[in-house]
Amino acid sequence: MAIHKLGIIGYGGMGSYHHRKLPKPDNLRYVAACDLLPNRRDLAKEDGLTVYETPDALLNDPEVEAVLIATPNHLHFPLAMAALEHGKHVICEKPATLTAGEFQQLMDAARERKLLLTCHQNRRMDKDFLMIRKILQAGELGEVFRLESRVEGSRGIADTWRRKKEFGGGMLYDWGSHLIDQILLLTPGVVTSVFMRQQHLIESDADDNFRLELEFDTGLSALVEIGTCNFIMHPLWYVLGRKGSAQIDYWDLSGKIVTLTNETIRWEDEIKPNIAGPSITMAPRSEDTVAVKPLPEVERDPAFFYRNFARALEGTEPLCVAPAQTLRVLQIIDLAFASAEQNQVLHCRL
Ligand code: NAD
């Protein structure tokens, strides 16, 4: 059995996680790593890897067939380009690059050299996302017109390169890369407009809170929102269809689906006091017209990414995170930043 040998550029938190924790098929393994920091190189050595001081030295190792780029975000583009120029296949951590233009250059370079280029979109296997996908696929909510996806914490952004725009910090690049990718997988439509507002509570430049609205040509609208100063959190997911709603409250996957069982609505002739005060429209519906159901069971497959990458290396399967999908996420990120800067809704066809 031929073994595919891979190297890691940036043996920090995520680089080491890839080697130590992520399940891989028997025919694929990490053999080398490089990091600028001596303590991270020592760790890589302890973890059984051949260690290099510079990316260039690792890229000149003929044993290494593919590399993972797991450095701070601003270095993904130059390092991925160098790797492709050295004839290596590339896995980029997210965000693959800081702009769609950079990623397009990588796609061109990979195509020219017949090399693989992909982005580690591991949150495609998060159970909350899989549950929402299953609910939508089952059509339980009728025509879905609103998707809201949020991730919130209350501790600000970790005090590392993640806080600084010059290193590709900020929440749109960090969590936005995952959540935009998920939203695009949930709906078949074309994105027709992008609007973002961002806030800077900690540093003046990188966003630590943002609210991104996407409109689709199907009539669906989606919200992606990240907060880092939320002491009370919104639900992770809130989905509205014409015949039902679904909500996932938190990472513990609590939540419910409520669907319509009787479409006939009996409107009161007169305003009667109810829990919403003197309102006919917002008076609660009677309980016998809806059913409350638990969220569906889902299985996650944590081995999906490397199993697919090994098969793609052998030419037996297309990449599950296709470059065109990553490009689309980055095009939306580009437009989101431009929209926030111009304080305008930007129209597009993506
Ligand atoms: P980190 O700061 O822990 O690690 C980055 C490492 O890169 C450090 O050890 C640093 O010394 C090294 N480095 C910096 N410049 C280098 C260079 N020129 N050559 C070699 N090494 C260099 O950061 P992290 O949390 O591991 O994040 C790394 C990447 O992983 C980021 O792009 C981040 O967005 C991504 N990430 C992804 C997930 C996910 O769920 N997919 C989770 C966390 C981080």
XYZ file of N, CA and C and ligand atoms in Angstrom, residues 9-15 34-37 40 55 70-73 75-76 79 93-95 120 122-123 161-162 174 178, ligand 1:
134
model
N 2.873 23.175 7.819
C 3.533 24.475 8.003
C 2.749 25.230 9.067
N 3.375 25.420 10.217
C 2.712 26.055 11.363
C 2.221 24.993 12.327
N 3.107 24.609 13.275
C 2.739 23.549 14.214
C 2.216 24.158 15.519
N 1.204 25.029 15.362
C 0.583 25.659 16.539
C -0.590 24.819 17.000
N -1.596 25.505 17.551
C -2.769 24.803 18.082
C -3.406 23.900 17.041
N -3.716 24.454 15.864
C -4.472 23.674 14.880
C -3.580 22.723 14.093
N -2.357 23.172 13.786
C -1.432 22.284 13.062
C -1.220 20.995 13.849
N 7.076 22.267 10.158
C 7.983 23.377 10.434
C 7.228 24.437 11.208
N 7.972 25.166 12.004
C 7.392 26.283 12.756
C 8.521 27.256 13.052
N 8.167 28.527 13.144
C 9.188 29.535 13.456
C 9.643 29.420 14.913
N 8.778 28.901 15.764
C 9.082 28.880 17.199
C 9.767 27.581 17.613
N 7.604 25.014 19.491
C 6.644 24.263 18.659
C 7.392 23.206 17.832
N 9.603 27.056 6.208
C 8.717 26.423 5.222
C 9.498 25.960 3.987
N -1.152 25.885 8.283
C -1.898 26.147 9.533
C -1.223 27.276 10.325
N -0.828 28.294 9.599
C -0.216 29.491 10.211
C -1.308 30.529 10.451
N -0.970 31.680 11.058
C -1.933 32.782 11.060
C -2.401 33.080 9.625
N -3.617 33.618 9.541
C -4.315 33.681 8.251
C -3.600 34.457 7.147
N -0.693 34.554 6.251
C 0.401 33.823 5.595
C -0.088 32.678 4.710
N -1.384 32.401 4.738
C -1.883 31.265 3.957
C -1.560 31.418 2.472
N 2.326 31.173 1.513
C 2.842 29.824 1.793
C 2.194 28.775 0.894
N -5.806 25.781 6.000
C -6.779 26.014 7.061
C -7.673 27.180 6.617
N -8.809 27.316 7.278
C -9.707 28.412 6.916
C -9.304 29.678 7.658
N -9.530 30.867 7.106
C -9.934 31.136 5.735
C -8.769 30.796 4.802
N -9.782 23.331 4.763
C -10.262 22.455 5.842
C -11.560 23.013 6.430
N -13.948 21.807 8.356
C -14.334 20.703 9.239
C -15.715 20.874 9.849
N -16.212 22.115 9.917
C -17.512 22.297 10.567
C -18.679 21.883 9.680
N -2.689 36.777 17.490
C -2.806 37.356 16.146
C -4.270 37.471 15.719
N -5.155 36.677 16.322
C -6.573 36.664 15.940
C -7.264 38.018 16.111
N -12.620 34.305 10.901
C -12.485 33.162 11.792
C -13.743 32.272 11.756
N -16.595 29.506 8.423
C -17.350 28.257 8.642
C -18.835 28.452 8.368
P -1.507 29.348 16.416
O -1.052 30.736 16.654
O -1.757 28.433 17.584
O -0.483 28.584 15.465
C 0.111 29.166 14.342
C 1.529 28.639 14.264
O 2.110 29.083 13.049
C 2.408 29.137 15.413
O 3.006 28.062 16.079
C 3.432 30.035 14.694
O 4.692 30.018 15.315
C 3.467 29.377 13.326
N 3.993 30.247 12.274
C 3.778 31.577 12.101
N 4.416 32.003 10.992
C 5.027 30.917 10.450
C 5.831 30.718 9.303
N 6.131 31.714 8.468
N 6.306 29.473 9.066
C 6.018 28.467 9.895
N 5.273 28.580 11.011
C 4.770 29.803 11.271
O -2.838 29.465 15.540
P -3.919 28.325 15.328
O -5.019 28.483 16.283
O -3.250 27.008 15.218
O -4.491 28.743 13.890
C -3.797 28.402 12.721
C -4.759 28.345 11.555
O -5.733 27.337 11.826
C -5.531 29.630 11.317
O -5.670 29.844 9.951
C -6.884 29.376 11.948
O -7.921 30.110 11.321
C -7.039 27.889 11.701
N -7.934 27.216 12.661
C -8.908 26.426 12.172
C -9.775 25.781 13.046
C -10.837 24.906 12.464
O -11.715 24.483 13.203
N -10.770 24.604 11.188
C -9.637 25.955 14.426
C -8.607 26.755 14.898
C -7.745 27.390 14.001
